[in-house]
PDB file of C-alpha atoms in Angstrom:
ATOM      1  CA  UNK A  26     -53.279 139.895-194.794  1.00 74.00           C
ATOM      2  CA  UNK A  27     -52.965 139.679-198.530  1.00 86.00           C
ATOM      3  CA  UNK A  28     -48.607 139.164-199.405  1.00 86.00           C
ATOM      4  CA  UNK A  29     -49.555 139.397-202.974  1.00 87.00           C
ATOM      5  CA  UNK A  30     -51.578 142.943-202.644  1.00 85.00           C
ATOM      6  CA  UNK A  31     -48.861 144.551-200.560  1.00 88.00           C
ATOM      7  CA  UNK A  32     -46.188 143.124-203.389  1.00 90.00           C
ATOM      8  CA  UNK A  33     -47.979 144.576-205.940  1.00 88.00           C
ATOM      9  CA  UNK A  34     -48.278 148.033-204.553  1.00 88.00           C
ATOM     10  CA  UNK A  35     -44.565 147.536-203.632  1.00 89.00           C
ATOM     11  CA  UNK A  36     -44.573 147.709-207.557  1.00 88.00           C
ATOM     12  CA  UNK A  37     -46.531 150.731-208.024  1.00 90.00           C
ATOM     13  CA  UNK A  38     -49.628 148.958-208.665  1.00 89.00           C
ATOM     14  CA  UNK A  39     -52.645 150.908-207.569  1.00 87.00           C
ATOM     15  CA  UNK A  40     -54.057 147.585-205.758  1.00 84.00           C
ATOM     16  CA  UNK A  41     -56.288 147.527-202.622  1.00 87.00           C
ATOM     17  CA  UNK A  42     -57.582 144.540-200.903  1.00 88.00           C
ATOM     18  CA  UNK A  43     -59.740 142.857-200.532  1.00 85.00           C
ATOM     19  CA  UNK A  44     -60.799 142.993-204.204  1.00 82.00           C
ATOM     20  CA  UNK A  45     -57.973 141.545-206.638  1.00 86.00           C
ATOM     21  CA  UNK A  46     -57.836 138.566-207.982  1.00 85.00           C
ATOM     22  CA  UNK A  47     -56.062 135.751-205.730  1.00 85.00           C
ATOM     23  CA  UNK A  48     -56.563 138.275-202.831  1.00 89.00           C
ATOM     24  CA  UNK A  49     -56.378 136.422-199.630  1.00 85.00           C
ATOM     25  CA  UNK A  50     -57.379 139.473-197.185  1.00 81.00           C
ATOM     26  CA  UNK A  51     -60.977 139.833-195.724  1.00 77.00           C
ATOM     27  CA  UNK A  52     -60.741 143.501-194.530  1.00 75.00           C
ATOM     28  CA  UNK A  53     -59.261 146.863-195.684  1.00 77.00           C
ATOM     29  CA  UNK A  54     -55.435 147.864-194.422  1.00 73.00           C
ATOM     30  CA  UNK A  55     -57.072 150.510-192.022  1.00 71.00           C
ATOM     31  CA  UNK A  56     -59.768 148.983-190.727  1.00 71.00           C
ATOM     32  CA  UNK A  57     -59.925 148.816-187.047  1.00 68.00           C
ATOM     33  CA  UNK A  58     -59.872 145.350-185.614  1.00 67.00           C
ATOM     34  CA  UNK A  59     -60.229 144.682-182.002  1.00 77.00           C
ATOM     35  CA  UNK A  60     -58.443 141.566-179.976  1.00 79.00           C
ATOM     36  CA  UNK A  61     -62.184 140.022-179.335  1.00 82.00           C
ATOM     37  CA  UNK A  62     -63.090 140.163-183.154  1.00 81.00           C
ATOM     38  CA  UNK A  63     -59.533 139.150-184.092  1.00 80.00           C
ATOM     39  CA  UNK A  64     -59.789 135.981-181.757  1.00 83.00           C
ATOM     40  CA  UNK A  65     -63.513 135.371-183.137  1.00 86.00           C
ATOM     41  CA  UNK A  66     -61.828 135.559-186.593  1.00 83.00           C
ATOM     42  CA  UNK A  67     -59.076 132.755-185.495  1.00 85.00           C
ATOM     43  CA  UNK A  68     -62.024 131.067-183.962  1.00 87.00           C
ATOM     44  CA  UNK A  69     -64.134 130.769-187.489  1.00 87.00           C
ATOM     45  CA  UNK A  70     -60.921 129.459-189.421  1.00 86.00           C
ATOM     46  CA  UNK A  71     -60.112 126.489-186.498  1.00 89.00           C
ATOM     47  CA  UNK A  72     -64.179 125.551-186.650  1.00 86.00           C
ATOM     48  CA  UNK A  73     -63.771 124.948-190.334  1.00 86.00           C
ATOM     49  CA  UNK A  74     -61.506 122.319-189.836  1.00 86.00           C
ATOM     50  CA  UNK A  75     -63.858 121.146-187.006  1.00 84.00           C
ATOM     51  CA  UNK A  76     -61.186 121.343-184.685  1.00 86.00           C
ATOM     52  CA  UNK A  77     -61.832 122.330-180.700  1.00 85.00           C
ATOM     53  CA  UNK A  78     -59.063 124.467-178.892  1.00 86.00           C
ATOM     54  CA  UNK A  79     -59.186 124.303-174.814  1.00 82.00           C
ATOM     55  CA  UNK A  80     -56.424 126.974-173.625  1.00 79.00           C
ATOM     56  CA  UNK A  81     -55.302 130.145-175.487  1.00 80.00           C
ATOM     57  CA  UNK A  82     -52.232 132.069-174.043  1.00 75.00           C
ATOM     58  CA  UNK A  83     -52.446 136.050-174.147  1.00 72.00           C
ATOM     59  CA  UNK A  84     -52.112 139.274-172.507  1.00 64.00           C
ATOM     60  CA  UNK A  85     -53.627 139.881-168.941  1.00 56.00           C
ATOM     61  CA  UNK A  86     -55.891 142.859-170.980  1.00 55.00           C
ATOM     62  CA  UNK A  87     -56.473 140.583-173.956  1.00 62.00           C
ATOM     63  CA  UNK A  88     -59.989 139.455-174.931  1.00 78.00           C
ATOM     64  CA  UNK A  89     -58.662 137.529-178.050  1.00 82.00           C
ATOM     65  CA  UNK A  90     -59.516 133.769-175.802  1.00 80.00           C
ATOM     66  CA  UNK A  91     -63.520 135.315-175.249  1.00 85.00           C
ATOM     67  CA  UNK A  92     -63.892 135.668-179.158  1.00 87.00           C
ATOM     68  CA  UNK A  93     -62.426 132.343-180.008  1.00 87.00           C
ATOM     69  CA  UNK A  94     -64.818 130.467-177.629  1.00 87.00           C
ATOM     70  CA  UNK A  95     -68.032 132.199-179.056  1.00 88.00           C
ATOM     71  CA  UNK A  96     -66.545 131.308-182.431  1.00 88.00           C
ATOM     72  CA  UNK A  97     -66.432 127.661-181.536  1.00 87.00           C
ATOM     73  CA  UNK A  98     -69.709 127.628-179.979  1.00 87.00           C
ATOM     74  CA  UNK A  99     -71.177 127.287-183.566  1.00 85.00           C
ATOM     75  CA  UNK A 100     -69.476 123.789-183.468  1.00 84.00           C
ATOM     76  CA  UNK A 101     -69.653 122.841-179.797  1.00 87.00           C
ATOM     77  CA  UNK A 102     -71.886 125.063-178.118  1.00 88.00           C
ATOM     78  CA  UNK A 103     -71.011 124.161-174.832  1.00 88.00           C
ATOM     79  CA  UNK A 104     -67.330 124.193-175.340  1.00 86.00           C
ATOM     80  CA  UNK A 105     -64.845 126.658-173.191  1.00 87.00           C
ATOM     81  CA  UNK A 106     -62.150 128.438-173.586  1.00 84.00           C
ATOM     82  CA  UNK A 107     -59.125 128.924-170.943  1.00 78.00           C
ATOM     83  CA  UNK A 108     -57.193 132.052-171.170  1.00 74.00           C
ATOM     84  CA  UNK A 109     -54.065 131.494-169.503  1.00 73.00           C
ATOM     85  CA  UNK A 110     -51.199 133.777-169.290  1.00 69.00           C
ATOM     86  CA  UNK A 111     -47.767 134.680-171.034  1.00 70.00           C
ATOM     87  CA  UNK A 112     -45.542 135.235-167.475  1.00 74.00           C
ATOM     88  CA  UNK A 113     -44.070 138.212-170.445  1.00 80.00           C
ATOM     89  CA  UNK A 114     -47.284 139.977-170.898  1.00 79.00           C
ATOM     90  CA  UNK A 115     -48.231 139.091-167.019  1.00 83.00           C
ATOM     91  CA  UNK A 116     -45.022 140.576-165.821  1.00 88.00           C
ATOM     92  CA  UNK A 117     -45.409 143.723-167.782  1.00 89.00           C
ATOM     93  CA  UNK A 118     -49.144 144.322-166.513  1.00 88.00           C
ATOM     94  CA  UNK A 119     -47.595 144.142-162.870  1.00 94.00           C
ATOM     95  CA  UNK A 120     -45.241 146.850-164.164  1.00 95.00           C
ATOM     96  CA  UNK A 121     -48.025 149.258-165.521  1.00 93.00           C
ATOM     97  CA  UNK A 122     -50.268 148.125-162.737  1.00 95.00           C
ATOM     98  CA  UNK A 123     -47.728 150.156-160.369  1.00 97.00           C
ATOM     99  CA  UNK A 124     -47.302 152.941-162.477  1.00 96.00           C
ATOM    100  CA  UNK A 125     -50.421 153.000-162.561  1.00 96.00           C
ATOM    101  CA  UNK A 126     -51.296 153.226-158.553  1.00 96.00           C
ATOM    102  CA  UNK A 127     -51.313 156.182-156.543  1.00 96.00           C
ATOM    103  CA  UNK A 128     -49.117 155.513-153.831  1.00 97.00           C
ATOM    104  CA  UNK A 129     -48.919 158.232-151.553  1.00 96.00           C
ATOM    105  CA  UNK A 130     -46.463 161.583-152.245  1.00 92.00           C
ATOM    106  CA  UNK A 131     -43.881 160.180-149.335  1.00 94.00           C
ATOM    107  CA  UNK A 132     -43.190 156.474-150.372  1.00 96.00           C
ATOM    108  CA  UNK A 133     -40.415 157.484-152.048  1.00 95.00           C
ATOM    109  CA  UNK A 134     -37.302 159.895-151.304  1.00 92.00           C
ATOM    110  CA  UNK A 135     -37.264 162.180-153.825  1.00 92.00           C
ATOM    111  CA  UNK A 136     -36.931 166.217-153.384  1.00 92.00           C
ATOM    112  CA  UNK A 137     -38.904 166.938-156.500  1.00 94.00           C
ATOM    113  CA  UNK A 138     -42.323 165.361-158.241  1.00 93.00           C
ATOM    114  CA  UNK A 139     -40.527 164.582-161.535  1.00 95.00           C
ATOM    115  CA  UNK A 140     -37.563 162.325-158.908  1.00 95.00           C
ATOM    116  CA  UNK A 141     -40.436 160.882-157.090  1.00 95.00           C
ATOM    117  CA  UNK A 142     -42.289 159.845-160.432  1.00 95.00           C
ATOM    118  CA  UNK A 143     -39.033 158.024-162.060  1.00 96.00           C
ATOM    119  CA  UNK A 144     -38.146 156.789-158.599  1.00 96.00           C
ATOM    120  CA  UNK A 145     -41.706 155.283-159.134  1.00 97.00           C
ATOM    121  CA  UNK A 146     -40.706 153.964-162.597  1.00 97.00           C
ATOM    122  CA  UNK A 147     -37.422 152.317-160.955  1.00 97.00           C
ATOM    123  CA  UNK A 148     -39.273 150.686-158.285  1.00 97.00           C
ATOM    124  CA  UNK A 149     -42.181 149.511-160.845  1.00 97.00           C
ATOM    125  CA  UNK A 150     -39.808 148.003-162.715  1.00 96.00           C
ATOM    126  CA  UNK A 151     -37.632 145.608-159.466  1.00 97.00           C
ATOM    127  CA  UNK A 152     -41.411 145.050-158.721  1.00 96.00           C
ATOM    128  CA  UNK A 153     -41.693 142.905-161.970  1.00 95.00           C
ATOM    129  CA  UNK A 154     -38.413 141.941-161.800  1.00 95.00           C
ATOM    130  CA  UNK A 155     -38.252 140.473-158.378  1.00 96.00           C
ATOM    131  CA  UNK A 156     -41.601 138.493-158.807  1.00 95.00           C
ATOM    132  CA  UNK A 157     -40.472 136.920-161.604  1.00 93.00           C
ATOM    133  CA  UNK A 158     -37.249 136.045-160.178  1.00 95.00           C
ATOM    134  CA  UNK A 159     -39.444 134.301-156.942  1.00 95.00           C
ATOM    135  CA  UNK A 160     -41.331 132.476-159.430  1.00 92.00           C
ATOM    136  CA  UNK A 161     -38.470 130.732-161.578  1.00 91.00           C
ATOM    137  CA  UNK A 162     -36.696 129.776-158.404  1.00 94.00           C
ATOM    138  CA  UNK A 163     -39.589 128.177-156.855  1.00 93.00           C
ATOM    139  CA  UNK A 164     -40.063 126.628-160.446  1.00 90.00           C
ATOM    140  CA  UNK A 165     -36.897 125.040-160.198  1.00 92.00           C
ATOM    141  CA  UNK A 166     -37.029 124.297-156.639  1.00 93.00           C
ATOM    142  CA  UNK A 167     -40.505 121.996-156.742  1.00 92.00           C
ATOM    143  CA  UNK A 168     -39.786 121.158-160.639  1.00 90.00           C
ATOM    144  CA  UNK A 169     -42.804 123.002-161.642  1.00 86.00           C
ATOM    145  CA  UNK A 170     -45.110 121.122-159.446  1.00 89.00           C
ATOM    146  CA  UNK A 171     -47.995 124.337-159.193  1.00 87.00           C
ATOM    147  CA  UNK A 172     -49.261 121.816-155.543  1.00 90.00           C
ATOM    148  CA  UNK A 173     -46.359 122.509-153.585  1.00 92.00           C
ATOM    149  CA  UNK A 174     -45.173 125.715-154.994  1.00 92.00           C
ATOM    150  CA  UNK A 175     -49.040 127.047-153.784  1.00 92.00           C
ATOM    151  CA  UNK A 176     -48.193 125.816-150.261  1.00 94.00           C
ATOM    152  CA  UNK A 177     -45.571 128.450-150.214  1.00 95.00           C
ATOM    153  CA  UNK A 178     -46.841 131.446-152.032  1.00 95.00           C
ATOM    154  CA  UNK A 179     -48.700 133.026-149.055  1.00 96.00           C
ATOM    155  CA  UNK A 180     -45.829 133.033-146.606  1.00 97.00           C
ATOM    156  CA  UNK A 181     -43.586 134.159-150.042  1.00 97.00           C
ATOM    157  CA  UNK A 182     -45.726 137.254-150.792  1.00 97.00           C
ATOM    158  CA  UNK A 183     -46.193 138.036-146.766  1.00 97.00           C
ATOM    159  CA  UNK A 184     -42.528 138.249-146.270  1.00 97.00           C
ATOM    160  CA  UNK A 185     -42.031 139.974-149.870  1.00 97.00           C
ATOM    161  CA  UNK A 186     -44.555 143.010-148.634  1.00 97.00           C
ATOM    162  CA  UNK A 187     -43.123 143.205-145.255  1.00 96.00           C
ATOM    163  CA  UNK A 188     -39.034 143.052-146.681  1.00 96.00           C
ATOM    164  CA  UNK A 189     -40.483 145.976-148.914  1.00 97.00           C
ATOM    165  CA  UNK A 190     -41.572 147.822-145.903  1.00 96.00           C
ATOM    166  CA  UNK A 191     -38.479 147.511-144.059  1.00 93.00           C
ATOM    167  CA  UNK A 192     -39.012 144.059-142.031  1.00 95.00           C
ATOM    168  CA  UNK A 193     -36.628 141.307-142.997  1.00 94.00           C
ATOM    169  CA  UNK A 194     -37.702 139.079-139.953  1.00 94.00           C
ATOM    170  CA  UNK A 195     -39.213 136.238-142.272  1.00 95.00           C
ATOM    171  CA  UNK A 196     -36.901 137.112-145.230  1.00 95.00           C
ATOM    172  CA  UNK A 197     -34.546 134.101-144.482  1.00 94.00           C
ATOM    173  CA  UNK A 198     -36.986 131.403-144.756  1.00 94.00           C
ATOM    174  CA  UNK A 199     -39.638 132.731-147.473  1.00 95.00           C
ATOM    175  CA  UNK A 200     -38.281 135.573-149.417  1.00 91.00           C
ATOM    176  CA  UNK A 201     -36.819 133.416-151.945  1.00 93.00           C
ATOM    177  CA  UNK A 202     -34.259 136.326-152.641  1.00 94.00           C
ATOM    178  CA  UNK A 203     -33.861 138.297-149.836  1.00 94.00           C
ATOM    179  CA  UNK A 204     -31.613 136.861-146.822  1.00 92.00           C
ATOM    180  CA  UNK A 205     -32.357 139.582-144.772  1.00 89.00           C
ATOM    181  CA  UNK A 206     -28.800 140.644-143.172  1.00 86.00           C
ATOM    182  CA  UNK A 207     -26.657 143.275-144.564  1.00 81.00           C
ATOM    183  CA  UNK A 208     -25.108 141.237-147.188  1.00 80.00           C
ATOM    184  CA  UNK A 209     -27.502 139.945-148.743  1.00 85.00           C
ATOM    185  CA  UNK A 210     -30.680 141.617-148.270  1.00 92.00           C
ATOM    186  CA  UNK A 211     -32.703 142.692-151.375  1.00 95.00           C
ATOM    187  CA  UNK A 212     -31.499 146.333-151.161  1.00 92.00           C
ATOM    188  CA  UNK A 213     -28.321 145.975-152.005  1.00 91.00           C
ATOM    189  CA  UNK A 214     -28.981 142.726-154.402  1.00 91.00           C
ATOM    190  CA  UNK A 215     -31.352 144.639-156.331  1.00 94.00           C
ATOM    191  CA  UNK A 216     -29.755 146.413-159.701  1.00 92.00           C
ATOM    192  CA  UNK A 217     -32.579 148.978-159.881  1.00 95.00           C
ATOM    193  CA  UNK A 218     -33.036 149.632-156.313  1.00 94.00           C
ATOM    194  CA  UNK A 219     -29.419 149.807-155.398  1.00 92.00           C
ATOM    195  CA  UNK A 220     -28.300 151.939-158.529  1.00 92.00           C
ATOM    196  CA  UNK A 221     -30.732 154.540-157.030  1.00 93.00           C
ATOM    197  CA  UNK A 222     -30.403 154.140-153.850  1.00 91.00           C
ATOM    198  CA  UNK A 223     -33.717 153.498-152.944  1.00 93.00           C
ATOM    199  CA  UNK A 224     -33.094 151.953-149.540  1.00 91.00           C
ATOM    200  CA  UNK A 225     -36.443 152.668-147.974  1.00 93.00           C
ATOM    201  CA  UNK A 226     -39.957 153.021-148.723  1.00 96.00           C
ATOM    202  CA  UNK A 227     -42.080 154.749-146.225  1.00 96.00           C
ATOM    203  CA  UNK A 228     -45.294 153.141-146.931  1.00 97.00           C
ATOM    204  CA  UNK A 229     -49.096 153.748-145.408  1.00 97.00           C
ATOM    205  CA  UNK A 230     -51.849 151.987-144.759  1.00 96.00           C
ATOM    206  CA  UNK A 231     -52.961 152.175-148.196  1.00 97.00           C
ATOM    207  CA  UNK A 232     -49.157 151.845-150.116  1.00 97.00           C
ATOM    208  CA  UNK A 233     -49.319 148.513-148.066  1.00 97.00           C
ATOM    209  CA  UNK A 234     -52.257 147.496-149.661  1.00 97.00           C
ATOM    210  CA  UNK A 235     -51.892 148.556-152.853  1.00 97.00           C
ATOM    211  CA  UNK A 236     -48.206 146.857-153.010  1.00 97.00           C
ATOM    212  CA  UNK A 237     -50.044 143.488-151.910  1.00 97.00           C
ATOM    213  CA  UNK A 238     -52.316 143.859-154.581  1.00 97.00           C
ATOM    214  CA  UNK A 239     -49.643 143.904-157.316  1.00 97.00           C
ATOM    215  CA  UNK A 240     -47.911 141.594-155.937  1.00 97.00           C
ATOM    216  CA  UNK A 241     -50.631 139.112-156.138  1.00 95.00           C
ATOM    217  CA  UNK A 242     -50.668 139.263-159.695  1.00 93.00           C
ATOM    218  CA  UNK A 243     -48.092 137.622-160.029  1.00 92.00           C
ATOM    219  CA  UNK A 244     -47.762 135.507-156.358  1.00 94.00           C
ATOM    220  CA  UNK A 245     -50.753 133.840-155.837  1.00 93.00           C
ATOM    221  CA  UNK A 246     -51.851 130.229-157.129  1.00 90.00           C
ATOM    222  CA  UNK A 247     -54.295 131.695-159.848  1.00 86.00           C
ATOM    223  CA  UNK A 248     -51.378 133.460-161.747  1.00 87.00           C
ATOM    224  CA  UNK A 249     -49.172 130.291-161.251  1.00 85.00           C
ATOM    225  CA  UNK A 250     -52.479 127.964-162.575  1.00 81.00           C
ATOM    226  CA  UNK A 251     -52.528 130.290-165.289  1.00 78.00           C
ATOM    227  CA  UNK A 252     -48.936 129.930-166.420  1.00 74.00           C
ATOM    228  CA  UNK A 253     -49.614 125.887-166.040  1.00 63.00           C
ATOM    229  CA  UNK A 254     -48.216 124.885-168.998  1.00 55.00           C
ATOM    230  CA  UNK A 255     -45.231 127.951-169.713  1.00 51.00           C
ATOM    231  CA  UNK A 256     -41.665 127.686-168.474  1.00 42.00           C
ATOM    232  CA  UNK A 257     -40.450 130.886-166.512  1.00 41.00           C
ATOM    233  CA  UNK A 258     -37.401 132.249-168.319  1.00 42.00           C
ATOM    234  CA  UNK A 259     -36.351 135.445-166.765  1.00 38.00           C
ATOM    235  CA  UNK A 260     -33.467 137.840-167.174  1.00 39.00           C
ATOM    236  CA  UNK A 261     -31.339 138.198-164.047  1.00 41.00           C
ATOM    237  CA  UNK A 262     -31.674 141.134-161.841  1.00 48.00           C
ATOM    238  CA  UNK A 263     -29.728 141.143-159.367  1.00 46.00           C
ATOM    239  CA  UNK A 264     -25.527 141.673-159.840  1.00 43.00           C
TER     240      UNK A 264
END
């Protein structure tokens, strides 16, 4: 990026960079540059100060954390690289991870395709939404300790699937947000589910294994280990 090049052409000045003097860009404005070559790039600059980086946080798809640790090899060639994750980016490839599957034509209620694809969107989106809202209350419930909040997250995602599917039997002692009676059950809590009035899903074999998939991204000790050092801020989502 080159502040003074896109000032001048701001200007009218027929400048391109790199190639002017004081220019402080190393590729054209157009060229393509992937995450991998853009972390190898960050990786040259931090080995010219002979400095060593151990965790880099990114996207669940980004490839930015492989380039940087080849880029440091030339200064410690054994040296490794963490990726760990952005609960942001980690919640929103859970979202598109569910738009993504192809849950069979009944799960949901709708009388048409096009209702049955945004009823997908809706419950794609309290997908997210809910996991993230398990995570910040067990967060806050073991003070971030990733030990004991990995004791739970089995029994959490278990009763999570199974409340989904229409069981509340362990809702009251491991859904985190689902009491299970007609209160307070996730149904009616829900803001995306309960606006629509999704109040079912009729789920197969494979729904139910799909849903436990995606749920794992985000409930499972190896996305927690990989949020290690992040606080989990997360918008509300129920009324």
């Amino acid at each position: 990026m080159c502040w003074k090049g896109a000032w001048l052409r701001g200007k009218g000045f027929p400048i391109e960079c790199p190639g002017h003097e004081e220019c402080t860009a190393n590729l054209y404005r157009a060229a393509a540059l992937s995450e991998y070559e853009l972390g190898k790039e960050m990786g040259n600059q931090i080995g010219l100060q002979k400095c060593l980086v151990r965790y880099v946080t990114t996207d669940g798809d980004g490839r930015s954390a492989k380039g940087i640790e080849e880029a440091l090899a030339a200064v410690e060639p054994m040296w490794k690289v963490e990726r760990l994750a952005d609960h942001v980016h980690l919640g929103q490839s859970q979202f598109r991870a569910s738009l993504r599957a192809q849950y069979s034509p009944g799960m949901f209620h709708g009388k048409t395709k096009e209702e049955n694809k945004q009823l997908k969107t809706v419950f794609s989106k309290d997908l997210k939404c809910r996991c993230s809202m398990i995570l910040k209350k067990l967060m806050e419930k073991y003070d971030k300790n990733i030990n004991e909040i990995s004791k739970d997250l089995p029994k959490v995602l278990d009763a999570t699937l199974r409340c989904y599917d229409g069981d509340c039997t362990q809702c009251p002692e491991y859904s985190i947000v689902c009491k299970g009676d007609d209160a307070l059950n996730w149904w009616s809590r829900s803001q995306y589910l309960s606006t629509y009035q999704i109040t079912a899903l009729q789920m197969d074999k494979t729904d139910k294994f799909l849903l436990q998939e995606i749920l794992k991204m985000q409930l499972t000790t190896s996305a927690i280990e990989s949020m290690k050092f992040l606080t989990i801020q997360t918008q509300e989502c129920t009324h």
